[in-house]
Amino acid sequence: MTARVRARSRTLTVAAATAALAALTAAVPAHATAPGHPAAAPTTLFTPPANADANAQILDLARHWQLKDAAGLLAMSLTPQAVWLDGGTSPADTRKAVDRTATDAARRHALPVFALYNIPGRDCAQYSAGGAADTAEYQAWIDAVKAGIGDRPADVVLEPDSLALVPSDCGMDDAQGTMTAQRYAQIHYAVTALEPLSGTKVYLDAGHSGWHSINDIVPRLIAGGVDDATGFYLNISNYRSDSEIAWYGKLVSSCLAYVSAGGAASACPNQYWPVNDAQAWLDANVHTAPSAMKHYVADTSRNGQGPWVAPAGVYTDAQDWCNPPGRGLGARPTLSTGDPLQDARLWVKIPGESDGQCTRGTAGPNDPERGYQDPAAGKWFPQQALELVHNADPAVFPH
């Protein structure tokens, strides 16, 4: 074969691969129609349209003959993920957007996961600052979400970091705790608006096992109205291992059951107890059946390699949660976890989207672990997207 023919063949092959990837990507967005289904509970999770910059990266990789990476990113983008709603639109537009997603998911007989992220004072005015201006605006927004969901099935991950990071945690409150009390009331309003919908389950923020102790997070869940919700969620946008999540989830759920029966959260075992001691305490003090306890869901989108351990003594604030290097995709989303307390493993954080511009206590603007400036929070991070695919556990493609 001549060089000219080989070059032409290579060009045609890349073009064909690019076209195939484009066709696959175009087929994913949920605006395609599907035959109607009976109104049984969905057994699969909904896959929303991918980040447009993810599609652009996939096509660019294909054009440069990096087909394995392109296929890996495509597989990642085709995996069920949450639909984030972060305000910024009128109640009417919010209702329409939610209705579109709920309708598309119902046509596919799939369960959408909505991550609601619009609480006033969101993220303590840090990387993902924003949210509704006040309680009235927030309640109107929640009412619009409620109208958009209607009687279709949906899981709601209600306001990440809203209970693990209340205003009093970050100097945004007064001496009387007014803002924190409002936070609890806002969350409880959302619970009482959404949980009664016929197909909706609401889960509240319980942070993760490397953050609050059981004795601290359980009272926050109760103040936020977990008694009226399906349960709580863990590890949103974080990296804790599946085994660590499962143990923490069991401790939270068990403590909630203990408090519901008249006990004090301060008496519950926490994640720092020896496991055998904690299990013995549960055996002696918690007698509620798992079916009657509060259940949880967990974000496994980026925990395939577990949490990042920063080099000792290097950073004044390592920000181990913020675009840590060397992480990988985790367990794939499923509604069948094998754990009677865990309703689902989900990809809530969109893998490949940046946590923010991490400086780790330095003057910046570069991320010192990477040697360049990270994208702003929520923007596509091509280098991290490939890291997640390369380090996935389980692997994206079987070996």
mmCIF file of C-alpha atoms in Angstrom:
data_model
loop_
_atom_site.group_PDB
_atom_site.id
_atom_site.type_symbol
_atom_site.label_atom_id
_atom_site.label_comp_id
_atom_site.label_asym_id
_atom_site.label_seq_id
_atom_site.Cartn_x
_atom_site.Cartn_y
_atom_site.Cartn_z
ATOM 1 C CA MET A 1 0.000 0.000 0.000
ATOM 2 C CA THR A 2 1.407 3.405 -0.944
ATOM 3 C CA ALA A 3 1.892 6.183 1.585
ATOM 4 C CA ARG A 4 -0.808 8.173 -0.185
ATOM 5 C CA VAL A 5 -3.290 5.312 0.058
ATOM 6 C CA ARG A 6 -2.382 4.672 3.724
ATOM 7 C CA ALA A 7 -2.872 8.348 4.533
ATOM 8 C CA ARG A 8 -6.225 8.386 2.748
ATOM 9 C CA SER A 9 -7.280 5.203 4.565
ATOM 10 C CA ARG A 10 -6.252 6.668 7.910
ATOM 11 C CA THR A 11 -8.185 9.869 7.172
ATOM 12 C CA LEU A 12 -11.286 7.923 6.239
ATOM 13 C CA THR A 13 -11.003 5.732 9.343
ATOM 14 C CA VAL A 14 -10.680 8.703 11.663
ATOM 15 C CA ALA A 15 -13.568 10.388 9.879
ATOM 16 C CA ALA A 16 -15.655 7.272 10.292
ATOM 17 C CA ALA A 17 -14.763 6.984 13.973
ATOM 18 C CA THR A 18 -15.565 10.640 14.502
ATOM 19 C CA ALA A 19 -18.898 10.230 12.760
ATOM 20 C CA ALA A 20 -19.697 7.170 14.830
ATOM 21 C CA LEU A 21 -18.835 8.933 18.065
ATOM 22 C CA ALA A 22 -20.902 11.925 17.019
ATOM 23 C CA ALA A 23 -23.836 9.696 16.185
ATOM 24 C CA LEU A 24 -23.606 7.908 19.515
ATOM 25 C CA THR A 25 -23.317 11.159 21.413
ATOM 26 C CA ALA A 26 -26.249 12.663 19.552
ATOM 27 C CA ALA A 27 -28.321 9.615 20.372
ATOM 28 C CA VAL A 28 -27.924 10.049 24.107
ATOM 29 C CA PRO A 29 -29.773 13.300 24.831
ATOM 30 C CA ALA A 30 -33.095 12.533 26.406
ATOM 31 C CA HIS A 31 -35.154 14.449 23.898
ATOM 32 C CA ALA A 32 -35.531 11.360 21.729
ATOM 33 C CA THR A 33 -38.896 9.666 22.082
ATOM 34 C CA ALA A 34 -39.487 6.098 23.140
ATOM 35 C CA PRO A 35 -42.577 3.889 23.269
ATOM 36 C CA GLY A 36 -44.874 4.294 26.250
ATOM 37 C CA HIS A 37 -44.528 1.963 29.225
ATOM 38 C CA PRO A 38 -46.794 0.829 32.006
ATOM 39 C CA ALA A 39 -46.645 2.982 35.131
ATOM 40 C CA ALA A 40 -44.469 0.524 37.065
ATOM 41 C CA ALA A 41 -41.568 1.768 39.173
ATOM 42 C CA PRO A 42 -38.474 2.333 37.004
ATOM 43 C CA THR A 43 -35.642 -0.159 37.417
ATOM 44 C CA THR A 44 -33.039 1.873 35.519
ATOM 45 C CA LEU A 45 -31.584 5.335 36.024
ATOM 46 C CA PHE A 46 -31.911 8.235 33.596
ATOM 47 C CA THR A 47 -28.993 9.481 31.511
ATOM 48 C CA PRO A 48 -29.252 13.207 30.710
ATOM 49 C CA PRO A 49 -27.533 14.917 27.771
ATOM 50 C CA ALA A 50 -23.781 15.134 28.297
ATOM 51 C CA ASN A 51 -21.859 18.314 28.971
ATOM 52 C CA ALA A 52 -21.311 19.947 25.579
ATOM 53 C CA ASP A 53 -17.605 20.355 26.293
ATOM 54 C CA ALA A 54 -17.384 16.635 27.041
ATOM 55 C CA ASN A 55 -18.760 15.918 23.573
ATOM 56 C CA ALA A 56 -16.253 18.344 22.073
ATOM 57 C CA GLN A 57 -13.377 16.606 23.861
ATOM 58 C CA ILE A 58 -14.566 13.185 22.663
ATOM 59 C CA LEU A 59 -14.671 14.325 19.057
ATOM 60 C CA ASP A 60 -11.291 16.042 19.315
ATOM 61 C CA LEU A 61 -9.722 12.878 20.685
ATOM 62 C CA ALA A 62 -11.235 10.842 17.873
ATOM 63 C CA ARG A 63 -9.942 13.251 15.248
ATOM 64 C CA HIS A 64 -6.462 12.863 16.725
ATOM 65 C CA TRP A 65 -6.687 9.081 16.584
ATOM 66 C CA GLN A 66 -6.908 8.714 20.374
ATOM 67 C CA LEU A 67 -9.825 6.368 20.010
ATOM 68 C CA LYS A 68 -9.469 4.483 23.289
ATOM 69 C CA ASP A 69 -9.622 7.724 25.284
ATOM 70 C CA ALA A 70 -12.501 8.946 23.153
ATOM 71 C CA ALA A 71 -14.393 5.721 23.762
ATOM 72 C CA GLY A 72 -13.667 5.904 27.492
ATOM 73 C CA LEU A 73 -15.024 9.425 27.782
ATOM 74 C CA LEU A 74 -18.017 8.446 25.688
ATOM 75 C CA ALA A 75 -18.743 5.529 28.007
ATOM 76 C CA MET A 76 -18.478 7.899 30.960
ATOM 77 C CA SER A 77 -20.890 10.369 29.382
ATOM 78 C CA LEU A 78 -23.377 7.578 28.588
ATOM 79 C CA THR A 79 -23.571 6.548 32.246
ATOM 80 C CA PRO A 80 -26.645 7.702 34.230
ATOM 81 C CA GLN A 81 -25.963 10.946 36.089
ATOM 82 C CA ALA A 82 -27.889 13.527 38.049
ATOM 83 C CA VAL A 83 -29.606 16.561 36.578
ATOM 84 C CA TRP A 84 -28.495 19.647 38.512
ATOM 85 C CA LEU A 85 -30.905 22.527 39.063
ATOM 86 C CA ASP A 86 -29.166 25.571 40.509
ATOM 87 C CA GLY A 87 -31.680 28.370 40.155
ATOM 88 C CA GLY A 88 -31.155 31.444 38.029
ATOM 89 C CA THR A 89 -34.404 31.002 36.115
ATOM 90 C CA SER A 90 -37.981 32.080 36.712
ATOM 91 C CA PRO A 91 -40.354 29.647 38.440
ATOM 92 C CA ALA A 92 -42.120 29.135 35.111
ATOM 93 C CA ASP A 93 -38.883 28.247 33.319
ATOM 94 C CA THR A 94 -37.818 26.019 36.210
ATOM 95 C CA ARG A 95 -41.127 24.141 36.030
ATOM 96 C CA LYS A 96 -40.740 23.660 32.277
ATOM 97 C CA ALA A 97 -37.159 22.389 32.592
ATOM 98 C CA VAL A 98 -38.080 19.888 35.291
ATOM 99 C CA ASP A 99 -41.130 18.782 33.343
ATOM 100 C CA ARG A 100 -39.006 18.123 30.238
ATOM 101 C CA THR A 101 -36.594 15.931 32.159
ATOM 102 C CA ALA A 102 -39.342 14.084 34.043
ATOM 103 C CA THR A 103 -41.237 13.491 30.804
ATOM 104 C CA ASP A 104 -38.177 12.257 28.908
ATOM 105 C CA ALA A 105 -37.235 9.950 31.757
ATOM 106 C CA ALA A 106 -40.768 8.552 31.978
ATOM 107 C CA ARG A 107 -40.762 7.831 28.236
ATOM 108 C CA ARG A 108 -37.615 5.785 28.739
ATOM 109 C CA HIS A 109 -39.054 4.156 31.863
ATOM 110 C CA ALA A 110 -36.029 5.504 33.735
ATOM 111 C CA LEU A 111 -35.671 7.244 37.085
ATOM 112 C CA PRO A 112 -34.310 10.807 36.978
ATOM 113 C CA VAL A 113 -32.174 12.085 39.822
ATOM 114 C CA PHE A 114 -32.526 15.804 40.481
ATOM 115 C CA ALA A 115 -29.778 17.503 42.485
ATOM 116 C CA LEU A 116 -31.393 20.686 43.792
ATOM 117 C CA TYR A 117 -28.758 23.329 44.495
ATOM 118 C CA ASN A 118 -30.319 26.723 45.138
ATOM 119 C CA ILE A 119 -30.444 27.174 48.910
ATOM 120 C CA PRO A 120 -29.839 30.768 50.097
ATOM 121 C CA GLY A 121 -26.209 31.229 51.158
ATOM 122 C CA ARG A 122 -25.121 28.201 49.150
ATOM 123 C CA ASP A 123 -21.587 26.851 49.745
ATOM 124 C CA CYS A 124 -20.860 29.520 52.378
ATOM 125 C CA ALA A 125 -20.117 31.983 49.528
ATOM 126 C CA GLN A 126 -17.173 29.882 48.347
ATOM 127 C CA TYR A 127 -16.486 28.325 44.905
ATOM 128 C CA SER A 128 -20.137 27.469 44.205
ATOM 129 C CA ALA A 129 -21.622 30.544 45.858
ATOM 130 C CA GLY A 130 -25.095 31.675 44.888
ATOM 131 C CA GLY A 131 -28.574 30.393 45.528
ATOM 132 C CA ALA A 132 -31.953 32.015 46.030
ATOM 133 C CA ALA A 133 -32.002 35.529 47.472
ATOM 134 C CA ASP A 134 -34.241 34.671 50.428
ATOM 135 C CA THR A 135 -36.688 32.139 51.825
ATOM 136 C CA ALA A 136 -39.650 33.371 49.788
ATOM 137 C CA GLU A 137 -37.725 33.069 46.521
ATOM 138 C CA TYR A 138 -36.493 29.630 47.519
ATOM 139 C CA GLN A 139 -39.954 28.382 48.387
ATOM 140 C CA ALA A 140 -41.320 29.636 45.050
ATOM 141 C CA TRP A 141 -38.509 27.772 43.287
ATOM 142 C CA ILE A 142 -39.258 24.561 45.204
ATOM 143 C CA ASP A 143 -42.934 24.917 44.306
ATOM 144 C CA ALA A 144 -41.922 25.160 40.640
ATOM 145 C CA VAL A 145 -39.796 21.998 40.938
ATOM 146 C CA LYS A 146 -42.762 20.260 42.561
ATOM 147 C CA ALA A 147 -45.082 21.282 39.717
ATOM 148 C CA GLY A 148 -42.547 20.110 37.154
ATOM 149 C CA ILE A 149 -42.157 16.645 38.671
ATOM 150 C CA GLY A 150 -45.847 16.055 39.176
ATOM 151 C CA ASP A 151 -46.728 12.389 39.605
ATOM 152 C CA ARG A 152 -43.718 11.047 37.651
ATOM 153 C CA PRO A 153 -41.008 9.038 39.465
ATOM 154 C CA ALA A 154 -37.996 11.032 40.651
ATOM 155 C CA ASP A 155 -35.259 10.931 43.274
ATOM 156 C CA VAL A 156 -34.300 14.281 44.783
ATOM 157 C CA VAL A 157 -30.852 14.917 46.246
ATOM 158 C CA LEU A 158 -31.790 17.994 48.228
ATOM 159 C CA GLU A 159 -29.188 20.751 48.439
ATOM 160 C CA PRO A 160 -25.656 19.306 48.683
ATOM 161 C CA ASP A 161 -23.693 20.720 51.640
ATOM 162 C CA SER A 162 -26.807 22.393 53.033
ATOM 163 C CA LEU A 163 -26.741 20.560 56.380
ATOM 164 C CA ALA A 164 -23.072 19.620 56.598
ATOM 165 C CA LEU A 165 -22.208 23.287 55.995
ATOM 166 C CA VAL A 166 -24.782 25.478 57.715
ATOM 167 C CA PRO A 167 -24.346 29.258 58.063
ATOM 168 C CA SER A 168 -23.058 28.973 61.638
ATOM 169 C CA ASP A 169 -20.179 26.807 60.391
ATOM 170 C CA CYS A 170 -18.684 29.584 58.316
ATOM 171 C CA GLY A 171 -19.309 32.864 60.095
ATOM 172 C CA MET A 172 -22.456 33.750 58.156
ATOM 173 C CA ASP A 173 -24.795 33.744 61.161
ATOM 174 C CA ASP A 174 -25.624 35.995 64.096
ATOM 175 C CA ALA A 175 -25.275 35.125 67.759
ATOM 176 C CA GLN A 176 -28.849 33.867 67.883
ATOM 177 C CA GLY A 177 -28.336 31.416 65.016
ATOM 178 C CA THR A 178 -31.023 33.055 62.893
ATOM 179 C CA MET A 179 -29.623 32.075 59.506
ATOM 180 C CA THR A 180 -29.016 28.481 60.534
ATOM 181 C CA ALA A 181 -32.569 28.188 61.839
ATOM 182 C CA GLN A 182 -33.794 29.549 58.509
ATOM 183 C CA ARG A 183 -31.661 26.971 56.706
ATOM 184 C CA TYR A 184 -33.338 24.126 58.568
ATOM 185 C CA ALA A 185 -36.770 25.606 57.875
ATOM 186 C CA GLN A 186 -35.975 26.008 54.158
ATOM 187 C CA ILE A 187 -34.854 22.388 53.873
ATOM 188 C CA HIS A 188 -37.893 21.161 55.772
ATOM 189 C CA TYR A 189 -40.168 23.192 53.482
ATOM 190 C CA ALA A 190 -38.664 21.434 50.471
ATOM 191 C CA VAL A 191 -39.102 18.036 52.100
ATOM 192 C CA THR A 192 -42.759 18.612 52.907
ATOM 193 C CA ALA A 193 -43.384 19.945 49.392
ATOM 194 C CA LEU A 194 -41.654 17.158 47.446
ATOM 195 C CA GLU A 195 -41.782 13.931 49.474
ATOM 196 C CA PRO A 196 -45.600 13.650 49.343
ATOM 197 C CA LEU A 197 -45.506 13.507 45.521
ATOM 198 C CA SER A 198 -46.590 10.028 44.494
ATOM 199 C CA GLY A 199 -43.334 9.028 42.788
ATOM 200 C CA THR A 200 -40.737 11.166 44.563
ATOM 201 C CA LYS A 201 -38.155 10.216 47.182
ATOM 202 C CA VAL A 202 -36.235 12.990 48.936
ATOM 203 C CA TYR A 203 -32.792 12.524 50.481
ATOM 204 C CA LEU A 204 -31.087 15.033 52.802
ATOM 205 C CA ASP A 205 -27.449 16.030 53.157
ATOM 206 C CA ALA A 206 -25.379 13.940 55.581
ATOM 207 C CA GLY A 207 -21.964 14.964 54.237
ATOM 208 C CA HIS A 208 -19.520 12.069 54.344
ATOM 209 C CA SER A 209 -17.530 9.923 56.747
ATOM 210 C CA GLY A 210 -14.486 12.202 56.686
ATOM 211 C CA TRP A 211 -16.444 15.266 57.794
ATOM 212 C CA HIS A 212 -18.960 15.266 60.670
ATOM 213 C CA SER A 213 -19.253 12.678 63.400
ATOM 214 C CA ILE A 214 -22.492 10.710 63.649
ATOM 215 C CA ASN A 215 -23.336 12.597 66.848
ATOM 216 C CA ASP A 216 -23.138 15.914 64.990
ATOM 217 C CA ILE A 217 -24.788 15.121 61.660
ATOM 218 C CA VAL A 218 -27.801 13.222 63.034
ATOM 219 C CA PRO A 219 -29.236 16.246 64.924
ATOM 220 C CA ARG A 220 -28.776 18.325 61.770
ATOM 221 C CA LEU A 221 -30.699 15.777 59.707
ATOM 222 C CA ILE A 222 -33.495 15.781 62.269
ATOM 223 C CA ALA A 223 -33.631 19.587 62.310
ATOM 224 C CA GLY A 224 -33.852 19.556 58.506
ATOM 225 C CA GLY A 225 -36.872 17.252 58.524
ATOM 226 C CA VAL A 226 -35.417 13.825 57.765
ATOM 227 C CA ASP A 227 -38.340 12.254 59.643
ATOM 228 C CA ASP A 228 -40.542 13.365 56.737
ATOM 229 C CA ALA A 229 -38.086 12.321 54.010
ATOM 230 C CA THR A 230 -37.073 8.959 52.565
ATOM 231 C CA GLY A 231 -33.607 9.370 54.017
ATOM 232 C CA PHE A 232 -30.230 10.956 53.406
ATOM 233 C CA TYR A 233 -27.337 10.972 50.943
ATOM 234 C CA LEU A 234 -23.582 10.607 51.307
ATOM 235 C CA ASN A 235 -20.351 11.523 49.556
ATOM 236 C CA ILE A 236 -21.690 14.066 47.054
ATOM 237 C CA SER A 237 -18.725 15.321 44.986
ATOM 238 C CA ASN A 238 -16.354 13.465 47.318
ATOM 239 C CA TYR A 239 -14.121 10.421 47.249
ATOM 240 C CA ARG A 240 -14.777 8.182 50.257
ATOM 241 C CA SER A 241 -14.589 4.444 49.541
ATOM 242 C CA ASP A 242 -17.675 2.275 49.161
ATOM 243 C CA SER A 243 -16.932 0.318 52.349
ATOM 244 C CA GLU A 244 -16.439 3.505 54.359
ATOM 245 C CA ILE A 245 -19.682 4.941 52.969
ATOM 246 C CA ALA A 246 -21.620 1.771 53.815
ATOM 247 C CA TRP A 247 -20.436 1.737 57.436
ATOM 248 C CA TYR A 248 -21.100 5.450 57.921
ATOM 249 C CA GLY A 249 -24.527 5.089 56.319
ATOM 250 C CA LYS A 250 -25.402 2.233 58.667
ATOM 251 C CA LEU A 251 -24.309 4.287 61.675
ATOM 252 C CA VAL A 252 -26.336 7.332 60.592
ATOM 253 C CA SER A 253 -29.448 5.283 59.864
ATOM 254 C CA SER A 254 -29.126 3.340 63.109
ATOM 255 C CA CYS A 255 -28.655 6.501 65.162
ATOM 256 C CA LEU A 256 -31.710 8.077 63.547
ATOM 257 C CA ALA A 257 -33.721 4.974 64.508
ATOM 258 C CA TYR A 258 -32.351 5.135 68.049
ATOM 259 C CA VAL A 259 -33.286 8.803 68.423
ATOM 260 C CA SER A 260 -36.725 8.154 66.928
ATOM 261 C CA ALA A 261 -37.280 5.571 69.690
ATOM 262 C CA GLY A 262 -36.409 8.138 72.368
ATOM 263 C CA GLY A 263 -32.617 7.928 72.603
ATOM 264 C CA ALA A 264 -30.051 10.721 72.408
ATOM 265 C CA ALA A 265 -27.810 11.200 69.377
ATOM 266 C CA SER A 266 -24.897 11.909 71.696
ATOM 267 C CA ALA A 267 -25.006 8.277 72.863
ATOM 268 C CA CYS A 268 -24.696 6.766 69.369
ATOM 269 C CA PRO A 269 -21.456 5.180 68.215
ATOM 270 C CA ASN A 270 -19.644 7.178 65.580
ATOM 271 C CA GLN A 271 -17.224 6.341 62.785
ATOM 272 C CA TYR A 272 -14.236 6.714 65.111
ATOM 273 C CA TRP A 273 -15.287 3.881 67.414
ATOM 274 C CA PRO A 274 -13.694 0.459 66.935
ATOM 275 C CA VAL A 275 -15.999 -1.381 64.549
ATOM 276 C CA ASN A 276 -16.636 -4.316 66.887
ATOM 277 C CA ASP A 277 -17.555 -1.979 69.759
ATOM 278 C CA ALA A 278 -19.889 0.033 67.554
ATOM 279 C CA GLN A 279 -21.584 -3.093 66.197
ATOM 280 C CA ALA A 280 -22.072 -4.462 69.712
ATOM 281 C CA TRP A 281 -23.728 -1.178 70.712
ATOM 282 C CA LEU A 282 -26.042 -1.328 67.704
ATOM 283 C CA ASP A 283 -26.961 -4.932 68.451
ATOM 284 C CA ALA A 284 -27.883 -3.974 71.999
ATOM 285 C CA ASN A 285 -29.704 -0.712 71.332
ATOM 286 C CA VAL A 286 -31.207 -0.599 67.824
ATOM 287 C CA HIS A 287 -33.964 -3.093 67.086
ATOM 288 C CA THR A 288 -35.681 -1.426 64.137
ATOM 289 C CA ALA A 289 -35.950 -3.484 60.949
ATOM 290 C CA PRO A 290 -33.939 -2.063 58.025
ATOM 291 C CA SER A 291 -37.151 -1.614 56.031
ATOM 292 C CA ALA A 292 -38.410 0.798 58.695
ATOM 293 C CA MET A 293 -35.163 2.763 59.013
ATOM 294 C CA LYS A 294 -34.105 5.784 57.005
ATOM 295 C CA HIS A 295 -32.367 4.719 53.801
ATOM 296 C CA TYR A 296 -29.601 6.479 51.904
ATOM 297 C CA VAL A 297 -28.045 6.923 48.475
ATOM 298 C CA ALA A 298 -24.361 7.508 47.780
ATOM 299 C CA ASP A 299 -22.360 9.310 45.108
ATOM 300 C CA THR A 300 -19.774 6.951 43.600
ATOM 301 C CA SER A 301 -18.892 9.077 40.587
ATOM 302 C CA ARG A 302 -15.248 9.716 41.560
ATOM 303 C CA ASN A 303 -14.399 7.381 44.439
ATOM 304 C CA GLY A 304 -12.800 4.522 42.516
ATOM 305 C CA GLN A 305 -9.395 5.288 44.049
ATOM 306 C CA GLY A 306 -10.692 6.534 47.381
ATOM 307 C CA PRO A 307 -9.728 9.899 48.888
ATOM 308 C CA TRP A 308 -6.515 11.723 48.044
ATOM 309 C CA VAL A 309 -3.945 11.981 50.824
ATOM 310 C CA ALA A 310 -2.017 15.233 50.449
ATOM 311 C CA PRO A 311 1.762 15.211 50.955
ATOM 312 C CA ALA A 312 2.564 15.912 54.587
ATOM 313 C CA GLY A 313 3.638 19.422 55.515
ATOM 314 C CA VAL A 314 3.393 20.882 52.013
ATOM 315 C CA TYR A 315 0.149 22.885 52.066
ATOM 316 C CA THR A 316 -1.463 25.096 54.675
ATOM 317 C CA ASP A 317 -4.844 24.031 53.250
ATOM 318 C CA ALA A 318 -4.540 20.961 51.028
ATOM 319 C CA GLN A 319 -8.204 21.149 49.874
ATOM 320 C CA ASP A 320 -8.323 17.385 49.504
ATOM 321 C CA TRP A 321 -11.879 17.699 48.172
ATOM 322 C CA CYS A 322 -10.918 20.059 45.343
ATOM 323 C CA ASN A 323 -9.853 18.419 42.062
ATOM 324 C CA PRO A 324 -7.469 16.004 43.779
ATOM 325 C CA PRO A 325 -5.067 14.304 41.380
ATOM 326 C CA GLY A 326 -5.104 10.645 40.450
ATOM 327 C CA ARG A 327 -8.750 9.907 41.209
ATOM 328 C CA GLY A 328 -10.920 7.483 39.231
ATOM 329 C CA LEU A 329 -14.522 6.731 38.380
ATOM 330 C CA GLY A 330 -16.211 4.532 40.957
ATOM 331 C CA ALA A 331 -18.943 1.910 40.960
ATOM 332 C CA ARG A 332 -21.516 2.384 38.231
ATOM 333 C CA PRO A 333 -24.943 3.735 39.180
ATOM 334 C CA THR A 334 -27.542 1.154 40.147
ATOM 335 C CA LEU A 335 -30.813 0.761 42.003
ATOM 336 C CA SER A 336 -29.759 -2.715 43.154
ATOM 337 C CA THR A 337 -27.044 -2.289 45.774
ATOM 338 C CA GLY A 338 -27.444 -5.472 47.810
ATOM 339 C CA ASP A 339 -27.548 -3.339 50.979
ATOM 340 C CA PRO A 340 -30.978 -3.117 52.686
ATOM 341 C CA LEU A 341 -30.252 0.456 53.772
ATOM 342 C CA GLN A 342 -28.743 1.773 50.521
ATOM 343 C CA ASP A 343 -31.360 2.541 47.876
ATOM 344 C CA ALA A 344 -28.913 3.418 45.103
ATOM 345 C CA ARG A 345 -25.389 4.149 43.999
ATOM 346 C CA LEU A 346 -25.528 7.297 41.916
ATOM 347 C CA TRP A 347 -23.279 9.565 39.900
ATOM 348 C CA VAL A 348 -24.460 12.874 41.346
ATOM 349 C CA LYS A 349 -21.364 14.957 40.735
ATOM 350 C CA ILE A 350 -20.870 15.070 36.969
ATOM 351 C CA PRO A 351 -17.459 13.414 36.493
ATOM 352 C CA GLY A 352 -15.201 15.698 34.476
ATOM 353 C CA GLU A 353 -16.652 18.947 35.831
ATOM 354 C CA SER A 354 -14.257 20.979 37.976
ATOM 355 C CA ASP A 355 -14.651 21.532 41.720
ATOM 356 C CA GLY A 356 -13.209 25.022 41.385
ATOM 357 C CA GLN A 357 -9.902 26.839 41.036
ATOM 358 C CA CYS A 358 -7.902 25.100 43.751
ATOM 359 C CA THR A 359 -4.842 26.865 45.161
ATOM 360 C CA ARG A 360 -4.311 24.731 48.307
ATOM 361 C CA GLY A 361 -3.395 27.659 50.512
ATOM 362 C CA THR A 362 -0.909 29.165 48.053
ATOM 363 C CA ALA A 363 -1.129 32.558 46.355
ATOM 364 C CA GLY A 364 -2.333 30.889 43.141
ATOM 365 C CA PRO A 365 -3.691 31.148 40.562
ATOM 366 C CA ASN A 366 -2.218 27.748 39.643
ATOM 367 C CA ASP A 367 -3.173 24.516 41.343
ATOM 368 C CA PRO A 368 0.227 23.522 42.768
ATOM 369 C CA GLU A 369 -0.573 19.824 42.410
ATOM 370 C CA ARG A 370 -1.116 20.271 38.686
ATOM 371 C CA GLY A 371 1.058 23.214 37.712
ATOM 372 C CA TYR A 372 -1.728 25.076 35.943
ATOM 373 C CA GLN A 373 -4.966 26.855 36.764
ATOM 374 C CA ASP A 374 -8.013 24.653 37.243
ATOM 375 C CA PRO A 375 -11.286 25.569 35.497
ATOM 376 C CA ALA A 376 -13.942 27.377 37.505
ATOM 377 C CA ALA A 377 -16.440 25.297 39.482
ATOM 378 C CA GLY A 378 -18.775 23.385 37.187
ATOM 379 C CA LYS A 379 -16.700 23.922 34.042
ATOM 380 C CA TRP A 380 -15.375 20.984 32.051
ATOM 381 C CA PHE A 381 -11.896 19.827 33.111
ATOM 382 C CA PRO A 382 -10.447 17.768 30.221
ATOM 383 C CA GLN A 383 -7.340 16.570 32.060
ATOM 384 C CA GLN A 384 -9.333 15.431 35.080
ATOM 385 C CA ALA A 385 -11.920 13.731 32.865
ATOM 386 C CA LEU A 386 -9.200 11.543 31.361
ATOM 387 C CA GLU A 387 -7.710 10.848 34.800
ATOM 388 C CA LEU A 388 -11.081 9.581 35.983
ATOM 389 C CA VAL A 389 -11.379 7.237 33.006
ATOM 390 C CA HIS A 390 -7.797 5.977 33.226
ATOM 391 C CA ASN A 391 -8.033 5.308 36.975
ATOM 392 C CA ALA A 392 -11.588 3.945 37.055
ATOM 393 C CA ASP A 393 -12.310 1.067 39.435
ATOM 394 C CA PRO A 394 -14.025 -0.950 38.130
ATOM 395 C CA ALA A 395 -12.345 -0.272 34.810
ATOM 396 C CA VAL A 396 -14.364 1.378 32.066
ATOM 397 C CA PHE A 397 -13.500 -1.470 29.703
ATOM 398 C CA PRO A 398 -12.749 -5.007 30.911
ATOM 399 C CA HIS A 399 -9.096 -5.967 30.526
#
